[in-house]
Amino acid sequence: MITLHEAKTKQDLKRFVTFPFSLYKNNKYWVPPIINDELESFDRDENPVFKDAEAWFFLAMVEGKIVGRVAAVINHLEINQQNVKKMRFGWFDFIDDPAVSKALLDKVAEIGKVHNLEYMEGPVGFSNLDKVGVLVEGFDHIGTMITWYNHAYYKDHYENLGFVKEKEYMENKFPAKNADPKLFTKLNDLVKRRYGLKEVNFTKTKEVMPMADEMFDLFNATYANLSSFVPITEIQKAYFKKKYISFINPEYIKFVKDKEDKLIAFAIVMPAFSEALQKAKGKLFPFGLFHLLQAKKNSKDVIFYLIGIDPEYQNKGVTAVIFNEYHKTFTDKGIDMCYRTPELEENIAIKQMWKHFDPVVYKRRRTYRKSL
């Protein structure tokens, strides 16, 4: 018999976080999170997202053994400001038993109905900077620290339970050598002269911090028109600066400013931490931090994490300025492969941005929805 247990205590939440460690034991493609980092993101006193969101964490149990988990999430900004009556769910993992996945999703639906919401969608996180989507293609590629990995049977469970595809995401990759300077060097010079633009590079994290708020504002402006976009709040900016910016190589952060010193474009690239996280096995100590720092310094693969362009400057060649700077940095560091985070299939502007680099789609993921 399947029973559901709500994880409220720190001990139960740790069981929630560590369940995938057994589900994906010996899977060479699954990338574990740092356990304490994941626990902090679920801490209502630590994560400012809980100022505008609620979450419930459930474990599915059979004879005292955990067989599944799910987080049910309500984002009140999404509901009240955008009038999107959506029940979110994520961190959804389960053994290959339809009764288990049904029990967990029925619980999410129950909460959604109590709050008079219209439909449920997942897997998604609290906001747009969280992980998104169930993997439907590309199971034989290692995951990343900013995506979920899952077994191939997940897709069938969603569809057999009456869920339908809501959004499709693509993950692309290309060799760094494909970023041929002749594709953007001339355009870089032309665009900078025409609009009075200048590139901004960094060597120290403390140089980035004073401009981080402006960067998050630009991020909000860039993606405001995409479906289900929830803007980053002021309190979240401070949290993300503390949590993420200090861990990113400053030389992998590129800004572009106009002649009035206004930020009009930015990009953030991260080293690939996947293999380091596998070696860390969910813990920073005693050796996990060493593996992560080694990857930060020596990884020859990078992930394009975020890119934002002021709507006034979109489709005007500003990306040439960004790519020109990355080419210099990647050449200096001997980067081999470039990977991109999940991008909405409907985002035509993104496809146009990368087309000259001959990217290859190597993973697909999607979210599913169901009416309540």
Coordinates of C-alpha atoms in Angstrom, one line a residue:
M1 CA 0.0 0.0 0.0
I2 CA 1.3 3.5 -0.9
T3 CA 1.2 6.1 1.7
L4 CA 2.2 9.8 1.4
H5 CA 4.2 11.6 4.0
E6 CA 4.7 15.3 4.0
A7 CA 8.3 16.2 4.6
K8 CA 8.5 19.1 7.1
T9 CA 11.4 18.4 9.4
K10 CA 15.0 18.8 8.4
Q11 CA 15.4 15.1 8.6
D12 CA 12.5 14.4 6.3
L13 CA 13.6 17.1 3.8
K14 CA 17.0 15.4 3.7
R15 CA 15.3 12.1 2.9
F16 CA 13.4 14.0 0.1
V17 CA 16.7 15.4 -1.3
T18 CA 18.6 12.2 -1.1
F19 CA 16.0 9.8 -2.6
P20 CA 17.4 10.2 -6.2
F21 CA 20.8 9.1 -4.9
S22 CA 19.3 5.6 -4.6
L23 CA 17.0 5.8 -7.6
Y24 CA 20.0 6.7 -9.9
K25 CA 22.6 4.7 -8.1
N26 CA 25.4 3.6 -10.6
N27 CA 23.8 5.7 -13.4
K28 CA 26.7 7.4 -15.1
Y29 CA 24.6 10.2 -16.6
W30 CA 22.8 11.4 -13.4
V31 CA 24.4 14.4 -11.7
P32 CA 23.8 14.7 -8.0
P33 CA 23.1 18.1 -6.3
I34 CA 25.0 19.3 -3.3
I35 CA 22.7 18.1 -0.5
N36 CA 23.1 21.1 1.8
D37 CA 22.6 23.5 -1.1
E38 CA 19.3 21.8 -2.1
L39 CA 18.2 21.8 1.5
E40 CA 18.9 25.6 1.7
S41 CA 16.7 26.2 -1.3
F42 CA 13.8 24.5 0.5
D43 CA 14.4 26.5 3.7
R44 CA 11.6 29.1 4.1
D45 CA 13.9 31.3 6.2
E46 CA 16.8 31.2 3.6
N47 CA 15.2 31.3 0.2
P48 CA 13.4 34.6 -0.5
V49 CA 11.2 32.9 -3.1
F50 CA 9.0 31.9 -0.1
K51 CA 8.0 35.5 0.3
D52 CA 5.8 35.0 -2.7
A53 CA 5.4 31.3 -2.9
E54 CA 4.3 28.3 -1.0
A55 CA 5.6 24.7 -1.3
W56 CA 4.7 21.3 0.0
F57 CA 7.1 18.3 -0.1
F58 CA 5.8 14.8 -0.3
L59 CA 7.4 11.3 0.0
A60 CA 5.6 8.2 -1.3
M61 CA 6.3 5.2 0.9
V62 CA 5.7 1.5 0.6
E63 CA 6.4 -0.6 3.7
G64 CA 8.6 2.2 5.1
K65 CA 10.7 2.6 2.0
I66 CA 10.7 5.7 -0.1
V67 CA 9.5 5.1 -3.7
G68 CA 8.8 8.6 -5.0
R69 CA 8.8 12.3 -4.2
V70 CA 7.2 15.5 -5.4
A71 CA 7.2 19.2 -4.5
A72 CA 3.9 21.1 -5.0
V73 CA 4.4 24.8 -5.5
I74 CA 2.2 27.8 -5.7
N75 CA 3.8 31.0 -7.0
H76 CA 1.6 33.9 -6.0
L77 CA 3.3 36.4 -8.2
E78 CA 2.3 34.3 -11.2
I79 CA -1.2 33.9 -10.0
N80 CA -1.9 37.5 -8.8
Q81 CA 0.1 39.6 -11.2
Q82 CA -0.2 37.5 -14.4
N83 CA -3.5 35.9 -13.6
V84 CA -2.1 32.5 -14.4
K85 CA -4.0 30.0 -12.3
K86 CA -1.3 27.4 -12.3
M87 CA -0.3 24.7 -9.8
R88 CA 3.4 24.0 -10.2
F89 CA 5.1 20.8 -9.3
G90 CA 8.8 19.7 -9.5
W91 CA 11.5 17.6 -8.0
F92 CA 9.3 14.7 -9.2
D93 CA 11.0 11.3 -9.1
F94 CA 9.6 7.8 -8.7
I95 CA 10.1 4.2 -9.3
D96 CA 8.6 2.6 -12.4
D97 CA 5.2 2.0 -10.8
P98 CA 2.1 3.9 -12.2
A99 CA 0.4 3.8 -8.8
V100 CA 3.3 5.7 -7.2
S101 CA 3.4 8.5 -9.8
K102 CA -0.4 8.7 -9.7
A103 CA -0.6 9.0 -6.0
L104 CA 2.0 11.9 -6.0
L105 CA 0.3 13.8 -8.8
D106 CA -3.1 13.3 -7.3
K107 CA -1.8 15.0 -4.1
V108 CA -0.6 18.0 -6.2
A109 CA -3.9 18.2 -7.9
E110 CA -5.7 18.1 -4.6
I111 CA -3.8 21.2 -3.4
G112 CA -4.4 23.0 -6.6
K113 CA -8.2 22.4 -6.4
V114 CA -8.2 23.6 -2.8
H115 CA -6.6 26.9 -4.0
N116 CA -9.0 27.2 -6.9
L117 CA -6.3 26.9 -9.6
E118 CA -7.2 25.9 -13.1
Y119 CA -4.4 23.5 -14.1
M120 CA -1.1 21.9 -13.0
E121 CA 2.2 22.0 -14.9
G122 CA 5.6 20.4 -14.3
P123 CA 8.2 19.6 -13.7
V124 CA 9.1 23.2 -12.9
G125 CA 10.8 25.0 -10.0
F126 CA 9.8 28.0 -8.0
S127 CA 10.9 30.5 -10.7
N128 CA 12.5 30.8 -14.1
L129 CA 16.0 30.4 -12.7
D130 CA 15.2 26.9 -11.4
K131 CA 15.4 23.6 -13.2
V132 CA 12.7 22.8 -15.7
G133 CA 11.4 20.0 -17.8
V134 CA 11.4 16.2 -17.9
L135 CA 14.0 14.7 -20.2
V136 CA 12.4 13.0 -23.2
E137 CA 15.5 12.6 -25.5
G138 CA 19.2 12.4 -24.7
F139 CA 19.3 9.9 -21.9
D140 CA 22.8 8.9 -22.9
H141 CA 24.3 12.3 -22.2
I142 CA 25.5 13.4 -18.8
G143 CA 23.3 15.9 -17.0
T144 CA 24.3 19.3 -15.9
M145 CA 24.1 21.0 -12.5
I146 CA 21.2 23.2 -13.7
T147 CA 19.0 20.5 -15.2
W148 CA 17.1 17.5 -14.0
Y149 CA 18.0 14.0 -15.3
N150 CA 15.4 11.2 -15.3
H151 CA 14.7 7.7 -16.4
A152 CA 13.1 7.2 -19.8
Y153 CA 9.9 5.8 -18.3
Y154 CA 8.9 9.2 -16.8
K155 CA 7.4 10.4 -20.1
D156 CA 5.1 7.4 -20.3
H157 CA 3.8 8.0 -16.8
Y158 CA 2.8 11.6 -17.6
E159 CA 1.0 10.7 -20.7
N160 CA -0.7 7.6 -19.3
L161 CA -2.0 9.8 -16.5
G162 CA -3.6 12.2 -19.0
F163 CA -1.1 14.9 -19.1
V164 CA -0.3 16.7 -22.4
K165 CA 2.7 18.5 -23.6
E166 CA 2.8 22.2 -22.5
K167 CA 6.3 23.4 -23.5
E168 CA 9.2 21.9 -25.3
Y169 CA 12.8 22.8 -24.5
M170 CA 15.9 22.1 -26.5
E171 CA 19.5 21.7 -25.3
N172 CA 22.2 22.4 -27.9
K173 CA 25.9 22.0 -28.1
F174 CA 28.7 23.0 -30.5
P175 CA 32.5 22.9 -30.5
A176 CA 34.1 26.2 -29.5
K177 CA 36.0 26.2 -32.7
N178 CA 32.7 26.7 -34.5
A179 CA 32.6 30.2 -33.1
D180 CA 34.8 31.4 -36.0
P181 CA 35.9 35.1 -35.5
K182 CA 35.2 35.9 -39.1
L183 CA 31.5 35.4 -38.3
F184 CA 31.3 38.3 -35.9
T185 CA 34.6 40.4 -35.8
K186 CA 33.5 42.8 -38.5
L187 CA 30.0 43.0 -37.2
N188 CA 31.3 43.6 -33.7
D189 CA 33.3 46.6 -34.9
L190 CA 30.3 47.9 -37.0
V191 CA 27.7 47.5 -34.2
K192 CA 30.0 49.2 -31.6
R193 CA 30.6 52.2 -33.9
R194 CA 26.9 52.5 -35.0
Y195 CA 25.4 52.5 -31.5
G196 CA 28.3 53.7 -29.4
L197 CA 28.7 50.4 -27.5
K198 CA 31.5 49.2 -25.4
E199 CA 32.3 45.8 -23.9
V200 CA 32.9 45.3 -20.2
N201 CA 35.1 42.4 -19.0
F202 CA 35.9 41.4 -15.4
T203 CA 38.8 39.8 -13.6
K204 CA 37.4 39.9 -10.0
T205 CA 34.0 39.1 -8.6
K206 CA 33.9 42.3 -6.6
E207 CA 33.9 44.2 -9.9
V208 CA 30.7 42.4 -11.0
M209 CA 28.6 42.9 -7.8
P210 CA 27.8 46.6 -8.1
M211 CA 26.3 45.9 -11.5
A212 CA 24.4 42.7 -10.6
D213 CA 21.1 44.4 -9.9
E214 CA 21.1 46.1 -13.2
M215 CA 21.8 42.8 -14.9
F216 CA 18.8 41.1 -13.2
D217 CA 16.6 44.0 -14.3
L218 CA 17.8 43.5 -17.8
F219 CA 17.1 39.8 -17.5
N220 CA 13.5 40.6 -16.5
A221 CA 13.1 43.0 -19.5
T222 CA 14.6 40.5 -21.9
Y223 CA 12.2 37.6 -21.2
A224 CA 9.1 39.5 -20.0
N225 CA 7.1 38.4 -23.1
L226 CA 7.8 34.7 -22.9
S227 CA 5.1 32.5 -21.6
S228 CA 5.0 31.9 -17.8
F229 CA 7.9 34.2 -17.1
V230 CA 8.0 35.3 -13.5
P231 CA 10.3 38.3 -12.9
I232 CA 13.1 38.2 -10.3
T233 CA 12.1 40.3 -7.2
E234 CA 14.3 42.7 -5.4
I235 CA 14.9 40.3 -2.5
Q236 CA 15.7 37.5 -4.8
K237 CA 18.4 39.6 -6.5
A238 CA 20.3 39.8 -3.2
Y239 CA 19.9 36.1 -2.7
F240 CA 21.1 35.2 -6.2
K241 CA 24.1 37.6 -5.9
K242 CA 25.2 35.9 -2.7
K243 CA 24.5 32.3 -3.9
Y244 CA 25.6 32.3 -7.5
I245 CA 27.6 35.3 -8.7
S246 CA 30.5 34.7 -6.3
F247 CA 30.9 31.1 -7.6
I248 CA 31.1 32.1 -11.3
N249 CA 34.4 32.8 -12.9
P250 CA 34.4 36.6 -13.4
E251 CA 36.1 36.3 -16.8
Y252 CA 33.0 34.3 -17.9
I253 CA 30.7 37.3 -17.3
K254 CA 30.4 39.7 -20.2
F255 CA 28.6 43.0 -20.2
V256 CA 27.8 45.5 -23.1
K257 CA 27.1 49.1 -22.3
D258 CA 25.8 52.0 -24.5
K259 CA 27.4 55.5 -24.8
E260 CA 25.4 56.6 -21.7
D261 CA 26.9 53.8 -19.6
K262 CA 23.6 51.9 -19.5
L263 CA 23.8 48.1 -19.5
I264 CA 22.1 46.8 -22.7
A265 CA 23.4 43.2 -22.9
F266 CA 25.0 40.6 -20.7
A267 CA 25.9 36.9 -20.8
I268 CA 27.0 34.4 -18.2
V269 CA 28.9 31.2 -18.9
M270 CA 29.8 28.6 -16.4
P271 CA 32.4 25.8 -16.4
A272 CA 30.9 22.3 -16.7
F273 CA 30.7 21.0 -13.1
S274 CA 29.0 17.7 -13.9
E275 CA 31.9 15.3 -13.4
A276 CA 33.0 17.2 -10.4
L277 CA 29.6 16.9 -8.8
Q278 CA 29.5 13.2 -9.5
K279 CA 32.9 12.9 -7.7
A280 CA 31.6 15.0 -4.8
K281 CA 28.6 12.6 -4.3
G282 CA 26.4 15.4 -2.8
K283 CA 28.9 16.7 -0.3
L284 CA 31.3 19.6 -0.3
F285 CA 33.5 18.1 2.4
P286 CA 36.0 16.5 2.7
F287 CA 36.7 16.4 -1.0
G288 CA 33.7 17.8 -2.9
L289 CA 34.8 21.4 -2.8
F290 CA 38.2 20.4 -4.1
H291 CA 36.6 18.7 -7.2
L292 CA 34.4 21.8 -7.8
L293 CA 37.3 24.2 -7.6
Q294 CA 39.4 22.1 -9.9
A295 CA 36.5 22.1 -12.5
K296 CA 36.1 25.9 -12.1
K297 CA 39.7 26.3 -12.9
N298 CA 40.4 23.6 -15.5
S299 CA 37.2 22.5 -17.2
K300 CA 37.5 22.6 -21.0
D301 CA 33.7 22.6 -21.4
V302 CA 31.4 25.5 -20.7
I303 CA 27.7 26.1 -20.3
F304 CA 26.0 29.2 -21.6
Y305 CA 23.8 29.9 -18.5
L306 CA 22.1 33.3 -19.1
I307 CA 22.0 35.8 -21.8
G308 CA 20.0 39.0 -21.9
I309 CA 19.6 41.9 -24.4
D310 CA 17.6 45.1 -24.0
P311 CA 14.5 44.8 -26.2
E312 CA 15.6 48.0 -28.0
Y313 CA 18.8 46.3 -29.1
Q314 CA 17.5 42.9 -30.0
N315 CA 18.2 41.8 -33.6
K316 CA 20.8 44.6 -34.0
G317 CA 23.9 42.4 -33.9
V318 CA 24.8 43.1 -30.3
T319 CA 25.5 39.4 -29.8
A320 CA 28.5 39.9 -32.0
V321 CA 30.1 42.0 -29.3
I322 CA 29.5 39.3 -26.7
F323 CA 30.7 36.4 -28.9
N324 CA 33.8 38.4 -29.8
E325 CA 34.8 38.7 -26.2
Y326 CA 34.0 35.0 -25.4
H327 CA 36.1 33.9 -28.4
K328 CA 39.1 35.7 -26.8
T329 CA 38.4 34.1 -23.4
F330 CA 37.8 30.6 -24.7
T331 CA 40.9 30.7 -26.9
D332 CA 43.0 31.7 -23.9
K333 CA 41.5 28.9 -21.7
G334 CA 41.5 26.2 -24.4
I335 CA 37.8 25.6 -24.3
D336 CA 36.6 22.6 -26.3
M337 CA 32.8 22.4 -26.2
C338 CA 30.0 24.8 -25.6
Y339 CA 26.7 23.7 -24.1
R340 CA 23.5 25.7 -23.8
T341 CA 20.8 25.5 -21.1
P342 CA 17.3 24.5 -22.0
E343 CA 15.7 27.0 -24.4
L344 CA 12.0 27.2 -25.3
E345 CA 11.3 25.8 -28.7
E346 CA 9.2 28.9 -29.4
N347 CA 12.1 31.2 -28.8
I348 CA 12.9 32.0 -32.4
A349 CA 15.3 34.8 -31.5
I350 CA 17.5 32.4 -29.6
K351 CA 17.7 30.1 -32.6
Q352 CA 18.7 32.9 -34.8
M353 CA 21.4 34.0 -32.4
W354 CA 23.2 30.7 -32.5
K355 CA 22.6 29.5 -36.0
H356 CA 26.0 30.4 -37.5
F357 CA 27.7 28.1 -34.9
D358 CA 26.1 24.9 -36.3
P359 CA 24.6 23.8 -33.0
V360 CA 23.4 20.3 -32.5
V361 CA 20.3 19.5 -30.5
Y362 CA 21.4 16.7 -28.2
K363 CA 18.6 16.7 -25.6
R364 CA 14.9 17.6 -25.5
R365 CA 12.8 18.1 -22.5
R366 CA 9.3 19.3 -21.9
T367 CA 6.7 20.3 -19.3
Y368 CA 3.3 18.6 -19.1
R369 CA 0.0 20.0 -18.0
K370 CA -3.4 18.8 -16.9
S371 CA -6.6 20.6 -16.1
L372 CA -7.8 20.6 -12.5

